[in-house]
DNA sequence: TGGTAAACGAGACGGTACGTCTAGTCTTTGG
DNA sequence: CCAAAGACTAGACGTACCGTCTCGTTTACCA
């Protein structure tokens, strides 16, 4: 997890550096916990993320964790969100095909090759076991990502590259669904060859129109 | 899990009904364990499946479980396989569109509305946390399912409904990927309207040819 | 603990009713703490007396407690002393035997049937575990009680009922020692029959002299 | 605590050296726990005796302790009993005065100068806070000690040194009560001068008879 | 009369120990 | 030789208090 200033999406209230008083929680402790959870996930996997371990490696009391988070997945959600702030929106190349190729390559890299992506996958995994995790994940983590996935298509509609009557959310799901299937289910590689093929198949349904 | 006779794909060695002797493992204990694991998963979710709990509710000693299985996911894999024997192959309607519509509806129902499907999802979830589970799942559970997913397409090629040069595995993945994405990631409903739309989009890439 | 005005032996400095200012501690908080400690001891036993619990049920901040007391036994000592002010001196019946019978009955009742007696016993108990408690107890609580125990004997010497060369402190210990032994160690009843027998045995060593 | 073979009063069933199986608990673990509890009490006092600490210094799992003992005082009771086996009965000098002097000196030494005596005092202390401890102590530890305290008097009656109609239990309590009072309550020294004076006062009630 | 300083309530903090739960190992008896 | 039984070490769980530490408020005093 990024060791930035931590002022991010989960709240806008000011946070102080002092350890604890009536006026707010310790930002130091909060960041140490998120950081430790991220580190443990990267080092030892999901089973290696324990409240006890986080407390120990963050130099924080267990009670402090239980005071502010309800479970280890709650911590991971917040850690993900704190990091996701830096996940940039898809670049606009002014061309649908190039936008999609870039976005899918980037998404594949995110899911399989980055720490926030590992947290993302772990949360999806745990969501299969625990409806509460599923709810948290789908409410707090997923919407932003899906918005990013739709963005290239929305721009293409504005440009006239795609017809205007499409259900863009559904189209985006159809485009990236196979990527998630590979990452989550089959575990096969998702290199550029794979993602480019997805884009080609997707675009095949929309014959190029004259400019 | 089905309480059938238990003679199935994971082994062909003869199994006796007696508790324990010099002639091999107890089939009674094996089935009781698989049954108990299935029941616990259905009743209490993945976290409610513990070796201790399985042993207790199966009336079996923990050591017996450790002797024959390496982990609780190993048990679930075997339980899934024991059940999956009855998962029928996709029906052949003699028509690609009807075959695909039926198959995707059936697959959606399997994943979201059946006990083996719940085990399947639980294993996928755990696979995100544990590479060993991922390996087991992908080696023992997944291939058969993917074969079923490819089958309608293979039949269509044979019928001439699809061109012969296609990478059918990739096409199958593109077809069902969005379904898995919905089930595993977004949690949105996967009713017939959704699966039919997937089929429509898929077929749009293959202009109907004269019969 | 008695809810009197609280102006008593542990301090003579004026105390105000206000919450806190530069000129002294809050008598309201002090009494609330002593009262709460007494109540908790009576209701839930020694283990139920916690600083946190006292603070909560006294409506006082923990810091206020730590500012003025060093431990929960320190609070109990002060609570005992605040109550003990009303423990009257042994009545003078003008006769050693009647004085002793009355005193021992009264002492037995104090130890086994009153709230201050319960505090007294709790402190003795804790004194076995913690030398600091032992020191506090023996310095602040015990001397007054022992003075009361000696008083009937001193009066008897003045009256000529007992010879003048006796070590009265030792004699008093011998008289009441068995009572404490019963209360603290064996837990047997200490009714009038028992205390009267102690008096009889004591007096047997001092043959009645002509009046 | 004595590191003997441990076959003693709390049970006569055979105990094996193996770690644990269906045929009984581990004697090794049992002795390590009792030993550790004793050591911790001697080194760090009653508050220093924690289940966690015992487990750690005994090299035993907490669960093993909770399986066989209900509390830390339960452990101390058993540790006391395991040691008390070696507490010899009062020696018979053939003479009441000498027997009593020896016994009280020995008792004073036991209470103030030995490890089992420290356990004994700790249990009495805790008995003031916890009725369950009081019950355990009075049922399992105290009777044997009281029997020893009565023994010199019983022998004296048999010898004709004391009249036969006495309530020996009551007399014994009167004799040793002041000693406990000093040890538990006042904390004053209990050297030979003190115990001898108790014996003198006791004997003063029974004029020497001609032999 | 308004500023200053002490004690107050509140409560978050880093900790320790609690008693429970499950994992995974080991050892014996009995069929 | 396997199964049942169950004791064992190990360690995470979530809770309760510990004693310490800011905060912002309250209020008597003193300038």
Short mmCIF file of C-alpha atoms in Angstrom, two decimals, chain C:
data_model
loop_
_atom_site.label_atom_id
_atom_site.label_comp_id
_atom_site.label_asym_id
_atom_site.label_seq_id
_atom_site.Cartn_x
_atom_site.Cartn_y
_atom_site.Cartn_z
CA UNK C 1 -20.57 3.09 52.58
CA UNK C 2 -22.36 5.74 54.47
CA UNK C 3 -23.56 8.60 52.34
CA UNK C 4 -22.80 11.23 54.98
CA UNK C 5 -21.15 14.55 54.44
CA UNK C 6 -17.81 12.94 53.90
CA UNK C 7 -15.83 15.35 56.04
CA UNK C 8 -13.72 12.87 57.90
CA UNK C 9 -10.47 11.58 59.06
CA UNK C 10 -8.44 11.27 55.90
CA UNK C 11 -8.11 14.97 55.33
CA UNK C 12 -9.21 18.23 56.74
CA UNK C 13 -8.72 20.47 53.76
CA UNK C 14 -11.89 22.14 52.53
CA UNK C 15 -13.50 20.48 49.58
CA UNK C 16 -15.83 22.08 47.12
CA UNK C 17 -18.78 20.78 45.18
CA UNK C 18 -17.65 22.10 41.80
CA UNK C 19 -16.17 19.82 39.23
CA UNK C 20 -12.70 21.05 39.12
CA UNK C 21 -10.69 24.18 39.32
CA UNK C 22 -7.33 25.32 40.40
CA UNK C 23 -8.16 25.36 44.06
CA UNK C 24 -8.68 21.76 44.92
CA UNK C 25 -10.21 18.47 44.18
CA UNK C 26 -13.85 17.73 43.76
CA UNK C 27 -15.42 16.31 46.88
CA UNK C 28 -18.31 15.16 44.73
CA UNK C 29 -15.99 12.99 42.63
CA UNK C 30 -14.19 11.68 45.70
CA UNK C 31 -17.34 10.49 47.38
CA UNK C 32 -18.79 9.09 44.20
CA UNK C 33 -15.65 6.98 43.77
CA UNK C 34 -15.64 5.66 47.33
CA UNK C 35 -19.33 4.93 47.15
CA UNK C 36 -19.02 3.15 43.82
CA UNK C 37 -16.11 1.06 45.06
CA UNK C 38 -18.10 -0.01 48.09
CA UNK C 39 -21.13 -0.83 46.01
CA UNK C 40 -19.17 -2.86 43.50
CA UNK C 41 -17.46 -4.82 46.27
CA UNK C 42 -20.79 -5.63 47.88
CA UNK C 43 -22.47 -6.50 44.60
CA UNK C 44 -19.82 -8.30 42.62
CA UNK C 45 -17.01 -9.09 44.99
CA UNK C 46 -13.41 -8.01 44.92
CA UNK C 47 -12.82 -9.11 41.35
CA UNK C 48 -15.78 -6.98 40.32
CA UNK C 49 -14.09 -3.88 41.63
CA UNK C 50 -12.22 -2.43 38.67
CA UNK C 51 -11.02 1.08 38.08
CA UNK C 52 -12.98 1.12 34.86
CA UNK C 53 -16.12 -0.04 36.62
CA UNK C 54 -15.71 2.46 39.43
CA UNK C 55 -15.20 5.28 36.96
CA UNK C 56 -18.25 4.27 35.00
CA UNK C 57 -20.59 3.79 37.91
CA UNK C 58 -19.30 6.90 39.68
CA UNK C 59 -19.66 9.00 36.54
CA UNK C 60 -16.04 10.00 36.84
CA UNK C 61 -13.12 9.91 34.46
CA UNK C 62 -10.48 7.26 34.98
CA UNK C 63 -7.85 9.96 35.05
CA UNK C 64 -9.53 11.53 38.04
CA UNK C 65 -9.18 8.26 39.89
CA UNK C 66 -5.56 7.81 38.94
CA UNK C 67 -4.91 11.39 39.97
CA UNK C 68 -5.91 10.78 43.56
CA UNK C 69 -5.57 7.10 44.24
CA UNK C 70 -2.80 4.69 43.42
CA UNK C 71 -4.81 1.49 43.15
CA UNK C 72 -8.17 -0.02 43.79
CA UNK C 73 -7.07 -1.16 47.22
CA UNK C 74 -6.09 2.39 47.99
CA UNK C 75 -9.65 3.36 47.23
CA UNK C 76 -10.99 0.58 49.42
CA UNK C 77 -8.75 1.63 52.29
CA UNK C 78 -10.09 5.14 52.07
CA UNK C 79 -13.65 3.89 51.72
CA UNK C 80 -13.13 1.77 54.82
CA UNK C 81 -11.72 4.66 56.80
CA UNK C 82 -14.51 6.96 55.73
CA UNK C 83 -16.98 4.45 57.03
CA UNK C 84 -15.08 3.33 60.09
CA UNK C 85 -15.50 6.77 61.59
CA UNK C 86 -18.85 5.64 62.80
CA UNK C 87 -17.59 2.42 64.33
CA UNK C 88 -18.15 3.11 67.98
CA UNK C 89 -15.78 2.23 70.74
CA UNK C 90 -16.70 -0.78 72.90
CA UNK C 91 -19.33 0.09 75.48
CA UNK C 92 -18.23 0.10 79.11
CA UNK C 93 -20.48 -2.12 81.18
CA UNK C 94 -18.28 -1.81 84.21
CA UNK C 95 -17.53 -5.51 84.10
CA UNK C 96 -14.83 -7.35 82.16
CA UNK C 97 -16.83 -10.41 81.30
CA UNK C 98 -19.79 -8.45 80.01
CA UNK C 99 -17.47 -6.09 78.13
CA UNK C 100 -15.67 -8.93 76.42
CA UNK C 101 -18.79 -10.85 75.52
CA UNK C 102 -20.29 -7.73 73.99
CA UNK C 103 -17.11 -6.79 72.18
CA UNK C 104 -16.49 -10.19 70.63
CA UNK C 105 -20.09 -10.51 69.52
CA UNK C 106 -19.86 -7.09 67.99
CA UNK C 107 -16.54 -7.89 66.31
CA UNK C 108 -17.89 -11.12 64.88
CA UNK C 109 -20.87 -9.27 63.50
CA UNK C 110 -18.62 -6.56 62.04
CA UNK C 111 -16.42 -9.06 60.22
CA UNK C 112 -19.12 -11.29 58.85
CA UNK C 113 -22.22 -9.15 58.56
CA UNK C 114 -21.40 -5.58 57.58
CA UNK C 115 -20.20 -3.81 54.48
CA UNK C 116 -17.17 -2.23 56.14
CA UNK C 117 -16.34 -5.67 57.49
CA UNK C 118 -16.45 -7.05 53.97
CA UNK C 119 -14.02 -4.36 52.87
CA UNK C 120 -11.84 -5.18 55.86
CA UNK C 121 -11.75 -8.85 54.90
CA UNK C 122 -11.11 -8.05 51.25
CA UNK C 123 -8.13 -5.95 52.25
CA UNK C 124 -6.77 -8.71 54.46
CA UNK C 125 -7.19 -11.09 51.56
CA UNK C 126 -5.37 -8.84 49.15
CA UNK C 127 -2.68 -8.22 51.75
CA UNK C 128 -1.70 -11.87 51.37
CA UNK C 129 -0.90 -11.23 47.70
CA UNK C 130 0.57 -7.77 47.77
CA UNK C 131 2.99 -6.40 50.36
CA UNK C 132 2.04 -2.84 49.46
CA UNK C 133 -1.57 -3.55 50.32
CA UNK C 134 -0.43 -5.25 53.51
CA UNK C 135 1.52 -2.16 54.45
CA UNK C 136 -1.33 0.21 53.75
CA UNK C 137 -3.80 -1.94 55.60
CA UNK C 138 -1.61 -2.43 58.65
CA UNK C 139 -0.72 1.21 58.82
CA UNK C 140 -4.03 2.85 58.14
CA UNK C 141 -6.79 0.41 59.02
CA UNK C 142 -5.53 -1.97 61.63
CA UNK C 143 -4.23 0.19 64.49
CA UNK C 144 -7.58 1.73 65.28
CA UNK C 145 -9.22 -1.68 65.37
CA UNK C 146 -6.55 -3.12 67.61
CA UNK C 147 -6.94 -0.17 69.96
CA UNK C 148 -10.60 -0.98 70.26
CA UNK C 149 -9.76 -4.62 70.91
CA UNK C 150 -7.44 -3.69 73.77
CA UNK C 151 -9.82 -1.22 75.37
CA UNK C 152 -11.91 -3.65 77.46
CA UNK C 153 -8.77 -5.15 78.90
CA UNK C 154 -7.29 -1.78 79.74
CA UNK C 155 -10.44 -0.83 81.54
CA UNK C 156 -10.34 -4.11 83.47
CA UNK C 157 -6.81 -3.42 84.59
CA UNK C 158 -7.89 0.01 85.79
CA UNK C 159 -10.75 -1.59 87.61
CA UNK C 160 -8.46 -4.14 89.19
CA UNK C 161 -10.14 -7.06 87.45
CA UNK C 162 -6.90 -8.00 85.76
CA UNK C 163 -3.36 -7.86 87.13
CA UNK C 164 -1.38 -4.85 86.02
CA UNK C 165 1.71 -6.55 84.61
CA UNK C 166 0.03 -8.06 81.56
CA UNK C 167 1.01 -7.47 77.95
CA UNK C 168 -2.43 -6.31 76.97
CA UNK C 169 -1.75 -6.24 73.24
CA UNK C 170 -0.69 -9.86 73.37
CA UNK C 171 -3.63 -10.81 75.51
CA UNK C 172 -6.02 -9.10 73.12
CA UNK C 173 -4.47 -10.95 70.19
CA UNK C 174 -4.88 -14.25 72.01
CA UNK C 175 -8.50 -13.44 72.69
CA UNK C 176 -9.54 -12.41 69.21
CA UNK C 177 -7.05 -14.50 67.21
CA UNK C 178 -9.29 -17.57 67.14
CA UNK C 179 -12.18 -15.42 65.92
CA UNK C 180 -10.17 -14.19 62.94
CA UNK C 181 -8.95 -17.73 62.32
CA UNK C 182 -12.53 -18.90 62.03
CA UNK C 183 -13.61 -16.02 59.85
CA UNK C 184 -10.63 -15.97 57.53
CA UNK C 185 -9.49 -19.57 57.44
CA UNK C 186 -12.06 -22.13 58.41
CA UNK C 187 -15.16 -20.17 57.52
CA UNK C 188 -17.11 -21.72 60.38
CA UNK C 189 -19.85 -19.78 62.07
CA UNK C 190 -18.93 -17.25 64.74
CA UNK C 191 -22.14 -16.90 66.67
CA UNK C 192 -22.49 -15.92 70.33
CA UNK C 193 -21.88 -19.48 71.46
CA UNK C 194 -18.49 -19.39 69.84
CA UNK C 195 -17.48 -15.95 71.02
CA UNK C 196 -18.74 -16.57 74.56
CA UNK C 197 -16.65 -19.73 74.72
CA UNK C 198 -13.61 -17.70 73.74
CA UNK C 199 -14.32 -15.29 76.57
CA UNK C 200 -14.78 -18.14 79.05
CA UNK C 201 -11.49 -19.72 78.09
CA UNK C 202 -9.77 -16.39 78.34
CA UNK C 203 -11.15 -15.61 81.75
CA UNK C 204 -10.30 -19.09 83.02
CA UNK C 205 -6.68 -17.98 83.12
CA UNK C 206 -7.54 -15.20 85.56
CA UNK C 207 -9.22 -16.67 88.65
CA UNK C 208 -11.93 -14.40 89.94
CA UNK C 209 -10.69 -12.26 92.73
CA UNK C 210 -12.78 -11.07 95.63
CA UNK C 211 -14.41 -7.71 95.06
#
